[in-house]
Coordinates of C-alpha atoms in Angstrom, one line a residue:
X1 CA -0.2 0.0 0.2
X2 CA 3.1 2.5 0.8
X3 CA 4.2 2.0 -2.8
X4 CA 1.1 2.9 -4.3
X5 CA 0.8 5.8 -2.3
X6 CA 4.1 7.1 -3.2
X7 CA 3.1 6.4 -6.7
X8 CA 0.0 8.7 -6.1
X9 CA 1.7 11.0 -4.5
X10 CA 4.3 11.6 -7.6
X11 CA 1.3 12.0 -9.8
X12 CA 0.8 15.0 -7.5
X13 CA 3.9 16.5 -8.6
X14 CA 2.0 17.3 -12.1
X15 CA -0.4 19.6 -10.9
X16 CA -1.1 22.9 -12.3
X17 CA 1.5 25.4 -11.2
X18 CA 0.5 28.8 -10.0
X19 CA 1.9 30.5 -12.9
X20 CA 0.2 27.9 -15.5
X21 CA -3.3 29.4 -13.5
X22 CA -2.2 32.7 -13.9
X23 CA -1.8 32.2 -17.6
X24 CA -5.2 30.8 -17.7
X25 CA -6.5 33.2 -15.8
X26 CA -5.5 36.4 -17.9
X27 CA -6.2 34.9 -20.9
X28 CA -9.5 35.2 -22.6
X29 CA -9.2 33.4 -25.8
X30 CA -10.1 29.8 -25.8
X31 CA -7.7 29.1 -28.6
X32 CA -4.8 30.1 -27.1
X33 CA -5.9 28.7 -23.5
X34 CA -5.8 25.7 -25.3
X35 CA -2.7 25.8 -26.8
X36 CA -1.1 26.8 -23.2
X37 CA -2.6 23.4 -21.5
X38 CA -1.0 21.4 -24.7
X39 CA 2.3 22.8 -23.7
X40 CA 1.8 21.8 -20.3
X41 CA -0.1 18.1 -21.2
X42 CA 1.2 16.0 -23.5
X43 CA -1.8 14.2 -23.8
X44 CA -4.1 17.2 -24.9
X45 CA -1.3 17.2 -28.3
X46 CA -4.8 16.6 -30.7
X47 CA -6.9 18.3 -28.7
X48 CA -9.0 21.3 -30.7
X49 CA -12.1 22.2 -28.5
X50 CA -12.8 22.7 -25.1
X51 CA -14.7 18.9 -25.4
X52 CA -11.9 17.9 -26.6
X53 CA -9.8 19.0 -23.6
X54 CA -12.2 18.0 -20.9
X55 CA -12.3 14.3 -22.7
X56 CA -8.6 14.1 -22.3
X57 CA -8.4 15.1 -19.1
X58 CA -11.0 12.7 -18.0
X59 CA -9.5 9.9 -20.0
X60 CA -5.9 10.3 -18.4
X61 CA -7.5 10.5 -15.2
X62 CA -9.4 7.6 -15.8
X63 CA -6.1 5.7 -16.7
X64 CA -4.4 7.1 -13.7
X65 CA -7.2 5.2 -11.5
X66 CA -6.7 2.4 -13.4
X67 CA -3.0 1.9 -13.0
X68 CA -3.4 2.5 -8.9
X69 CA -6.1 0.1 -8.7
X70 CA -3.4 -2.3 -10.2
X71 CA -1.4 -2.4 -7.2
X72 CA -3.9 -2.6 -4.7
X73 CA -6.0 -5.7 -3.3
X74 CA -8.5 -6.8 -1.1
X75 CA -10.8 -4.4 0.9
X76 CA -8.3 -1.7 -0.2
X77 CA -9.1 -2.3 -3.8
X78 CA -12.8 -2.7 -3.2
X79 CA -13.4 0.5 -1.3
X80 CA -10.9 2.3 -4.1
X81 CA -13.0 1.1 -6.9
X82 CA -16.7 1.8 -5.0
X83 CA -15.2 5.4 -4.0
X84 CA -14.3 6.5 -7.5
X85 CA -17.8 4.4 -8.9
X86 CA -19.3 7.8 -8.4
X87 CA -17.8 8.7 -12.1
X88 CA -20.2 5.4 -13.0
X89 CA -23.2 7.3 -11.1
X90 CA -22.8 10.2 -13.5
X91 CA -22.8 8.4 -16.5
X92 CA -25.8 6.5 -15.5
X93 CA -27.3 9.7 -14.3
X94 CA -26.3 11.4 -17.9
X95 CA -27.8 8.0 -19.7
X96 CA -31.0 8.6 -17.6
X97 CA -31.3 12.1 -18.2
X98 CA -31.1 11.6 -21.9
X99 CA -33.4 8.7 -22.2
X100 CA -36.0 10.8 -20.3
X101 CA -35.6 13.9 -22.1
X102 CA -35.3 12.4 -25.9
X103 CA -31.7 13.4 -26.6
X104 CA -30.2 9.9 -26.4
X105 CA -29.5 10.4 -29.9
X106 CA -27.4 14.0 -29.3
X107 CA -25.4 12.7 -27.0
X108 CA -25.1 9.1 -27.3
X109 CA -21.8 9.5 -28.7
X110 CA -20.1 11.2 -25.5
X111 CA -22.0 9.0 -23.5
X112 CA -20.3 5.8 -25.3
X113 CA -17.0 7.4 -25.6
X114 CA -17.0 8.1 -21.5
X115 CA -14.5 5.6 -20.3
X116 CA -16.1 4.4 -17.1
X117 CA -19.0 3.1 -19.9
X118 CA -17.3 -0.3 -20.6
X119 CA -19.7 -2.2 -17.7
X120 CA -22.7 0.0 -19.3
X121 CA -24.6 -0.4 -22.2
X122 CA -26.3 2.3 -24.1
X123 CA -27.9 2.2 -27.4
X124 CA -29.9 4.4 -29.7
X125 CA -33.9 3.8 -29.0
X126 CA -33.2 2.6 -25.7
X127 CA -36.3 3.1 -23.2
X128 CA -35.9 3.9 -19.4
X129 CA -37.2 0.3 -19.0
X130 CA -33.9 -1.0 -21.7
X131 CA -31.5 0.9 -19.9
X132 CA -32.7 -0.3 -16.2
X133 CA -32.8 -3.9 -17.4
X134 CA -29.2 -3.7 -19.1
X135 CA -28.2 -3.4 -15.7
X136 CA -29.8 -6.4 -14.1
X137 CA -26.4 -8.0 -13.4
X138 CA -25.3 -4.5 -11.9
X139 CA -25.2 -3.4 -7.8
X140 CA -27.3 -0.5 -9.6
X141 CA -30.5 -2.5 -10.5
X142 CA -32.4 -2.5 -7.6
X143 CA -32.1 1.3 -7.3
X144 CA -33.2 2.2 -10.6
X145 CA -36.0 -0.4 -10.7
X146 CA -38.8 1.6 -9.0
X147 CA -38.5 4.5 -11.4
X148 CA -39.5 2.5 -14.3
X149 CA -43.0 4.6 -13.9
X150 CA -44.0 5.9 -17.1
X151 CA -46.6 8.1 -15.0
X152 CA -43.8 10.1 -13.3
X153 CA -43.1 13.5 -14.7
X154 CA -39.7 13.8 -16.4
X155 CA -38.1 16.1 -13.6
X156 CA -39.2 14.3 -11.0
X157 CA -38.2 11.1 -12.4
X158 CA -34.6 12.4 -13.1
X159 CA -34.3 13.8 -9.7
X160 CA -35.7 10.8 -7.5
X161 CA -33.4 8.8 -9.4
X162 CA -30.3 10.7 -9.3
X163 CA -31.0 11.0 -5.6
X164 CA -31.5 7.2 -5.1
X165 CA -28.3 6.6 -6.6
X166 CA -26.4 9.1 -4.7
X167 CA -27.9 7.6 -1.4
X168 CA -27.0 4.2 -2.9
X169 CA -23.3 5.2 -3.5
X170 CA -22.9 6.6 0.4
X171 CA -24.6 3.9 1.8
X172 CA -22.3 1.3 -0.3
X173 CA -19.3 3.2 0.7
X174 CA -19.9 3.0 4.9
X175 CA -21.1 -1.0 4.4
X176 CA -17.5 -1.2 2.5
X177 CA -16.2 1.0 5.4
X178 CA -17.1 -2.0 8.2
X179 CA -15.1 -4.3 6.8
X180 CA -11.9 -2.4 8.2
X181 CA -9.9 -2.7 11.5
X182 CA -11.6 -0.6 14.0
X183 CA -9.1 2.3 14.1
X184 CA -9.4 2.5 10.0
X185 CA -13.0 2.0 10.5
X186 CA -13.6 5.4 12.3
X187 CA -11.1 7.2 9.8
X188 CA -13.2 6.2 6.8
X189 CA -16.9 6.7 8.3
X190 CA -15.7 10.2 9.8
X191 CA -14.3 11.2 6.0
X192 CA -17.4 10.1 4.3
X193 CA -19.5 11.3 6.8
X194 CA -18.1 14.9 6.2
X195 CA -18.8 14.3 2.8
X196 CA -22.2 13.3 3.2
X197 CA -22.9 16.5 5.4
X198 CA -21.8 18.9 2.5
X199 CA -24.2 16.8 -0.2
X200 CA -27.0 17.3 2.8
X201 CA -26.2 21.1 3.3
X202 CA -26.3 21.6 -0.1
X203 CA -29.8 19.8 -0.6
X204 CA -31.5 21.2 2.2
X205 CA -30.7 24.7 0.9
X206 CA -32.1 24.0 -2.4
X207 CA -35.1 22.3 -1.7
X208 CA -36.0 25.2 0.8
X209 CA -34.8 28.0 -1.7
X210 CA -36.4 26.9 -4.8
X211 CA -38.7 23.9 -4.3
X212 CA -42.3 23.8 -2.5
X213 CA -41.8 20.9 -0.3
X214 CA -43.1 19.9 3.1
X215 CA -40.4 19.3 5.9
X216 CA -41.0 15.4 5.9
X217 CA -40.4 15.8 1.8
X218 CA -37.2 17.3 2.4
X219 CA -35.9 14.7 5.0
X220 CA -36.5 11.7 2.3
X221 CA -34.0 13.1 -0.1
X222 CA -31.5 13.3 2.7
X223 CA -28.3 10.8 3.4
X224 CA -28.2 9.2 6.3
X225 CA -24.3 8.9 7.7
X226 CA -23.4 12.4 8.3
X227 CA -20.6 12.9 10.6
X228 CA -22.7 14.3 13.7
X229 CA -25.6 14.0 11.7
X230 CA -27.9 10.6 13.0
X231 CA -31.7 10.6 11.9
X232 CA -32.9 12.7 14.6
X233 CA -30.7 15.6 13.8
X234 CA -31.5 15.5 10.1
X235 CA -35.1 15.5 11.0
X236 CA -34.6 18.9 13.0
X237 CA -32.6 20.3 10.4
X238 CA -34.9 19.8 7.4
X239 CA -38.0 21.0 10.0
X240 CA -36.2 24.6 10.1
X241 CA -36.8 27.3 7.9
X242 CA -34.3 28.6 5.4
X243 CA -33.3 31.4 7.5
X244 CA -32.9 29.3 10.7
X245 CA -31.0 26.7 8.6
X246 CA -28.9 29.7 7.4
X247 CA -28.9 31.2 11.0
X248 CA -27.4 27.5 12.8
X249 CA -24.7 26.6 9.7
X250 CA -23.3 30.3 10.4
X251 CA -22.5 29.2 13.7
X252 CA -20.2 26.0 12.5
X253 CA -17.5 25.6 10.7
X254 CA -19.5 25.0 7.3
X255 CA -21.0 28.7 8.4
X256 CA -19.7 30.3 4.9
X257 CA -20.7 28.1 2.2
X258 CA -23.9 30.2 1.4
X259 CA -22.4 33.4 2.2
X260 CA -22.8 34.1 -2.0
X261 CA -25.6 32.1 -3.4
X262 CA -23.9 32.1 -6.8
X263 CA -20.7 30.5 -5.5
X264 CA -22.1 28.2 -3.0
X265 CA -21.0 25.3 -5.2
X266 CA -17.5 26.3 -5.5
X267 CA -17.4 26.9 -1.8
X268 CA -18.9 23.4 -1.1
X269 CA -15.9 22.1 -3.6
X270 CA -13.4 24.0 -1.6
X271 CA -14.8 22.1 1.7
X272 CA -14.1 18.9 -0.1
X273 CA -10.8 20.0 -0.9
X274 CA -9.9 20.8 2.5
X275 CA -10.7 17.2 3.7
X276 CA -8.8 15.8 1.0
X277 CA -5.9 18.0 1.9
X278 CA -6.2 17.0 5.8
X279 CA -5.9 13.6 4.6
X280 CA -2.8 14.1 2.9
X281 CA -1.5 15.9 5.5
X282 CA -2.1 13.9 8.5
X283 CA -1.8 10.3 6.9
X284 CA -3.7 8.4 9.4
X285 CA -4.6 6.3 6.7
X286 CA -3.3 5.1 3.3
X287 CA -6.8 4.4 1.6
X288 CA -7.8 7.7 2.4
X289 CA -4.5 9.5 1.5
X290 CA -4.5 7.5 -1.8
X291 CA -8.2 8.8 -2.6
X292 CA -7.7 12.0 -1.6
X293 CA -4.4 12.4 -3.9
X294 CA -6.5 11.3 -6.8
X295 CA -9.6 14.0 -6.0
X296 CA -7.1 16.5 -5.5
X297 CA -5.9 15.7 -9.4
X298 CA -8.9 15.4 -10.4
X299 CA -10.0 19.0 -8.7
X300 CA -7.1 20.5 -10.2
X301 CA -8.4 19.2 -14.2
X302 CA -11.7 20.5 -12.7
X303 CA -10.3 23.9 -12.1
X304 CA -8.4 24.1 -15.8
X305 CA -11.7 23.1 -17.5
X306 CA -13.6 25.9 -15.8
X307 CA -10.9 28.3 -16.8
X308 CA -11.4 27.2 -20.6
X309 CA -15.0 28.6 -20.2
X310 CA -14.1 32.1 -18.8
X311 CA -14.5 35.0 -21.0
X312 CA -14.3 38.8 -21.4
X313 CA -17.5 38.6 -19.3
X314 CA -15.6 37.9 -16.4
X315 CA -13.5 39.9 -13.6
X316 CA -10.3 38.9 -12.5
X317 CA -11.8 38.3 -9.0
X318 CA -14.8 36.0 -10.3
X319 CA -11.9 34.1 -12.2
X320 CA -9.5 33.8 -9.4
X321 CA -13.0 32.4 -7.2
X322 CA -13.1 29.5 -10.0
X323 CA -10.0 28.1 -8.6
X324 CA -10.2 25.4 -5.8
X325 CA -6.9 25.7 -4.3
X326 CA -5.1 23.1 -3.0

């Protein structure tokens, strides 16, 4: 395990430099930004568009994950795979959205090119039922089976199936965590619990701010297993008004997440980055340090993609705000 961690930290040595970030932040022309990136990353040599760059970064990340998992065994490999199955879930969510919105033909090329699509079959003309049945041998089948209900409206089906998959994802991770020894189990449960908290806070805010739901409905969309938030505390959280909810968060370490609604998603990403950085610095768990190293790499790749999207309409401060610093 130590050797794998050394390999991961070596990969972190290739993270974007401050100079690269500054060059991209101060450049507004997309073609010139792509040329800047191509000089830094050999795997971008054929990239001509933002989409090409995004796909190349993601494919490279996928290969990096596979190269590390090759050296893992037993429970560490199982947990590592399950953690990064989040990208498989994202793909399933995109496929469901494409089927429900009748955009599968438009999106099928990008969906089929996704490196996590190797175990997922998608083809033109698929109905939602066809797609769910194609997952019969996968661990997602039972989670998605209830959504083969044609009477459900499109928005509800997309939202509810997505929510169900995320609940399954975290339950699966916490289930695997129980297989570790007592010390590692506590560390892993706390790590996952902090990530669950951030997801729950974001969900509560969005549902209370933008949807007309009663408190019981909001509670049903939350994920149990958050650090310091059992079922009763989650229930109490869902019963608060939005002002009470924000006031409660303001006196906690999560206090500034929603200070600026337009950048709340960025601040949540920064909180996640802090969790990953803490694991790298403290080195209490090899598997969590390994996962954190790869998440930091992925977040930095995401930074670069975000900076490709900025143009003259963004101020310098807005551009810097998009960068999730390590």
